Amino acid sequence: MTACMQCGETIEPGFDVCWKCGTHVDGTPPDPGFLPPDVDPAQVRELDCLRCQTPMQFVRRMRFHEGSQWHGVFLDAGHLLGNRESFDVHACPHCGKVEFYLTL
């Protein structure tokens, strides 16, 4: 068994792509159509780049934390007071523009 170069997930023998992030065993990036297991294909938008009108590629779903980074007596209690939002990240393969969209 080997570990994925991108996310560290275990890649079972006989497989050449990480099931979690889509990175190939040799380190090459995921194929354009790869979707992580936590993303429903019906939720991925088909978008055109606002700059060059090239179809954008879904990159991944990201979760951002908004709020306190309050550490100390209450340890990580500050995270309970914060907000988490999920965004879908899309990138243009032609001009490199990146866009964030709220998940559906």
PDB file of C-alpha atoms in Angstrom:
ATOM      1  CA  MET A   1       0.000   0.000   0.000  1.00  0.00           C
ATOM      2  CA  THR A   2       1.138   3.526  -0.754  1.00  0.00           C
ATOM      3  CA  ALA A   3       0.064   6.925   0.548  1.00  0.00           C
ATOM      4  CA  CYS A   4      -1.376   9.630  -1.697  1.00  0.00           C
ATOM      5  CA  MET A   5       1.129  12.424  -2.352  1.00  0.00           C
ATOM      6  CA  GLN A   6      -1.619  15.063  -2.104  1.00  0.00           C
ATOM      7  CA  CYS A   7      -3.865  14.092   0.829  1.00  0.00           C
ATOM      8  CA  GLY A   8      -2.027  11.209   2.523  1.00  0.00           C
ATOM      9  CA  GLU A   9      -4.896   8.720   2.116  1.00  0.00           C
ATOM     10  CA  THR A  10      -3.939   5.046   1.695  1.00  0.00           C
ATOM     11  CA  ILE A  11      -4.045   3.790  -1.902  1.00  0.00           C
ATOM     12  CA  GLU A  12      -4.724   0.072  -2.083  1.00  0.00           C
ATOM     13  CA  PRO A  13      -2.602  -2.162  -4.347  1.00  0.00           C
ATOM     14  CA  GLY A  14      -3.937  -2.347  -7.898  1.00  0.00           C
ATOM     15  CA  PHE A  15      -5.284   1.209  -7.905  1.00  0.00           C
ATOM     16  CA  ASP A  16      -3.461   4.093  -9.554  1.00  0.00           C
ATOM     17  CA  VAL A  17      -5.687   6.968  -8.381  1.00  0.00           C
ATOM     18  CA  CYS A  18      -6.561   8.172  -4.877  1.00  0.00           C
ATOM     19  CA  TRP A  19     -10.257   7.618  -4.162  1.00  0.00           C
ATOM     20  CA  LYS A  20     -10.436  10.712  -1.957  1.00  0.00           C
ATOM     21  CA  CYS A  21      -8.755  13.476  -3.985  1.00  0.00           C
ATOM     22  CA  GLY A  22      -8.202  11.908  -7.435  1.00  0.00           C
ATOM     23  CA  THR A  23      -4.433  12.418  -7.498  1.00  0.00           C
ATOM     24  CA  HIS A  24      -2.558   9.731  -9.448  1.00  0.00           C
ATOM     25  CA  VAL A  25       0.038   7.538  -7.702  1.00  0.00           C
ATOM     26  CA  ASP A  26       2.834   9.333  -9.574  1.00  0.00           C
ATOM     27  CA  GLY A  27       1.613  12.710  -8.250  1.00  0.00           C
ATOM     28  CA  THR A  28      -0.115  14.010 -11.374  1.00  0.00           C
ATOM     29  CA  PRO A  29      -3.284  16.033 -10.660  1.00  0.00           C
ATOM     30  CA  PRO A  30      -6.780  14.541 -10.853  1.00  0.00           C
ATOM     31  CA  ASP A  31      -8.515  14.060 -14.183  1.00  0.00           C
ATOM     32  CA  PRO A  32     -10.827  16.973 -15.115  1.00  0.00           C
ATOM     33  CA  GLY A  33     -14.001  14.964 -14.505  1.00  0.00           C
ATOM     34  CA  PHE A  34     -13.031  13.659 -11.052  1.00  0.00           C
ATOM     35  CA  LEU A  35     -15.458  14.383  -8.206  1.00  0.00           C
ATOM     36  CA  PRO A  36     -14.629  13.649  -4.553  1.00  0.00           C
ATOM     37  CA  PRO A  37     -16.921  11.114  -2.844  1.00  0.00           C
ATOM     38  CA  ASP A  38     -18.608  13.815  -0.726  1.00  0.00           C
ATOM     39  CA  VAL A  39     -19.841  15.734  -3.801  1.00  0.00           C
ATOM     40  CA  ASP A  40     -23.063  14.779  -5.554  1.00  0.00           C
ATOM     41  CA  PRO A  41     -22.622  15.148  -9.350  1.00  0.00           C
ATOM     42  CA  ALA A  42     -26.125  16.633  -9.580  1.00  0.00           C
ATOM     43  CA  GLN A  43     -24.967  19.537  -7.384  1.00  0.00           C
ATOM     44  CA  VAL A  44     -22.022  20.574  -9.576  1.00  0.00           C
ATOM     45  CA  ARG A  45     -22.811  23.589 -11.712  1.00  0.00           C
ATOM     46  CA  GLU A  46     -21.808  23.929 -15.333  1.00  0.00           C
ATOM     47  CA  LEU A  47     -20.266  27.383 -15.585  1.00  0.00           C
ATOM     48  CA  ASP A  48     -18.490  29.421 -18.220  1.00  0.00           C
ATOM     49  CA  CYS A  49     -15.577  31.690 -17.306  1.00  0.00           C
ATOM     50  CA  LEU A  50     -16.618  35.332 -17.047  1.00  0.00           C
ATOM     51  CA  ARG A  51     -13.323  36.432 -18.647  1.00  0.00           C
ATOM     52  CA  CYS A  52     -12.902  34.125 -21.638  1.00  0.00           C
ATOM     53  CA  GLN A  53     -16.184  32.114 -21.790  1.00  0.00           C
ATOM     54  CA  THR A  54     -14.303  28.782 -21.528  1.00  0.00           C
ATOM     55  CA  PRO A  55     -16.171  26.066 -19.581  1.00  0.00           C
ATOM     56  CA  MET A  56     -14.870  26.057 -15.998  1.00  0.00           C
ATOM     57  CA  GLN A  57     -13.798  22.899 -14.171  1.00  0.00           C
ATOM     58  CA  PHE A  58     -14.996  21.931 -10.719  1.00  0.00           C
ATOM     59  CA  VAL A  59     -11.922  21.757  -8.463  1.00  0.00           C
ATOM     60  CA  ARG A  60     -13.271  20.786  -5.059  1.00  0.00           C
ATOM     61  CA  ARG A  61     -15.605  21.648  -2.195  1.00  0.00           C
ATOM     62  CA  MET A  62     -13.972  23.649   0.599  1.00  0.00           C
ATOM     63  CA  ARG A  63     -15.143  24.450   4.130  1.00  0.00           C
ATOM     64  CA  PHE A  64     -14.100  27.797   5.575  1.00  0.00           C
ATOM     65  CA  HIS A  65     -14.235  28.744   9.231  1.00  0.00           C
ATOM     66  CA  GLU A  66     -15.410  32.195  10.237  1.00  0.00           C
ATOM     67  CA  GLY A  67     -15.179  33.316  13.822  1.00  0.00           C
ATOM     68  CA  SER A  68     -12.973  33.263  16.846  1.00  0.00           C
ATOM     69  CA  GLN A  69      -9.669  31.461  17.111  1.00  0.00           C
ATOM     70  CA  TRP A  70     -10.090  31.724  20.887  1.00  0.00           C
ATOM     71  CA  HIS A  71      -7.617  29.507  22.714  1.00  0.00           C
ATOM     72  CA  GLY A  72      -6.774  29.257  26.364  1.00  0.00           C
ATOM     73  CA  VAL A  73      -8.857  28.203  29.331  1.00  0.00           C
ATOM     74  CA  PHE A  74     -11.729  26.977  27.185  1.00  0.00           C
ATOM     75  CA  LEU A  75      -9.425  25.281  24.654  1.00  0.00           C
ATOM     76  CA  ASP A  76     -11.206  25.341  21.291  1.00  0.00           C
ATOM     77  CA  ALA A  77     -14.587  26.592  22.569  1.00  0.00           C
ATOM     78  CA  GLY A  78     -14.228  29.594  20.240  1.00  0.00           C
ATOM     79  CA  HIS A  79     -14.921  27.309  17.292  1.00  0.00           C
ATOM     80  CA  LEU A  80     -18.390  26.633  18.691  1.00  0.00           C
ATOM     81  CA  LEU A  81     -19.203  30.329  18.345  1.00  0.00           C
ATOM     82  CA  GLY A  82     -18.031  30.559  14.740  1.00  0.00           C
ATOM     83  CA  ASN A  83     -19.661  29.835  11.428  1.00  0.00           C
ATOM     84  CA  ARG A  84     -18.641  27.319   8.761  1.00  0.00           C
ATOM     85  CA  GLU A  85     -19.561  27.757   5.130  1.00  0.00           C
ATOM     86  CA  SER A  86     -19.026  25.355   2.264  1.00  0.00           C
ATOM     87  CA  PHE A  87     -17.996  26.660  -1.137  1.00  0.00           C
ATOM     88  CA  ASP A  88     -17.542  24.958  -4.499  1.00  0.00           C
ATOM     89  CA  VAL A  89     -14.330  26.061  -6.188  1.00  0.00           C
ATOM     90  CA  HIS A  90     -14.300  26.306  -9.993  1.00  0.00           C
ATOM     91  CA  ALA A  91     -11.253  27.170 -12.119  1.00  0.00           C
ATOM     92  CA  CYS A  92     -10.824  28.144 -15.753  1.00  0.00           C
ATOM     93  CA  PRO A  93      -8.277  25.893 -17.506  1.00  0.00           C
ATOM     94  CA  HIS A  94      -7.643  28.599 -20.123  1.00  0.00           C
ATOM     95  CA  CYS A  95      -7.018  31.843 -18.194  1.00  0.00           C
ATOM     96  CA  GLY A  96      -6.677  30.575 -14.608  1.00  0.00           C
ATOM     97  CA  LYS A  97      -9.570  32.534 -13.089  1.00  0.00           C
ATOM     98  CA  VAL A  98     -10.891  30.934  -9.877  1.00  0.00           C
ATOM     99  CA  GLU A  99     -14.434  31.437  -8.586  1.00  0.00           C
ATOM    100  CA  PHE A 100     -16.129  30.429  -5.333  1.00  0.00           C
ATOM    101  CA  TYR A 101     -19.844  29.563  -5.165  1.00  0.00           C
ATOM    102  CA  LEU A 102     -22.021  28.641  -2.205  1.00  0.00           C
ATOM    103  CA  THR A 103     -22.973  24.971  -2.273  1.00  0.00           C
ATOM    104  CA  LEU A 104     -26.459  24.129  -3.437  1.00  0.00           C
TER     105      LEU A 104
END
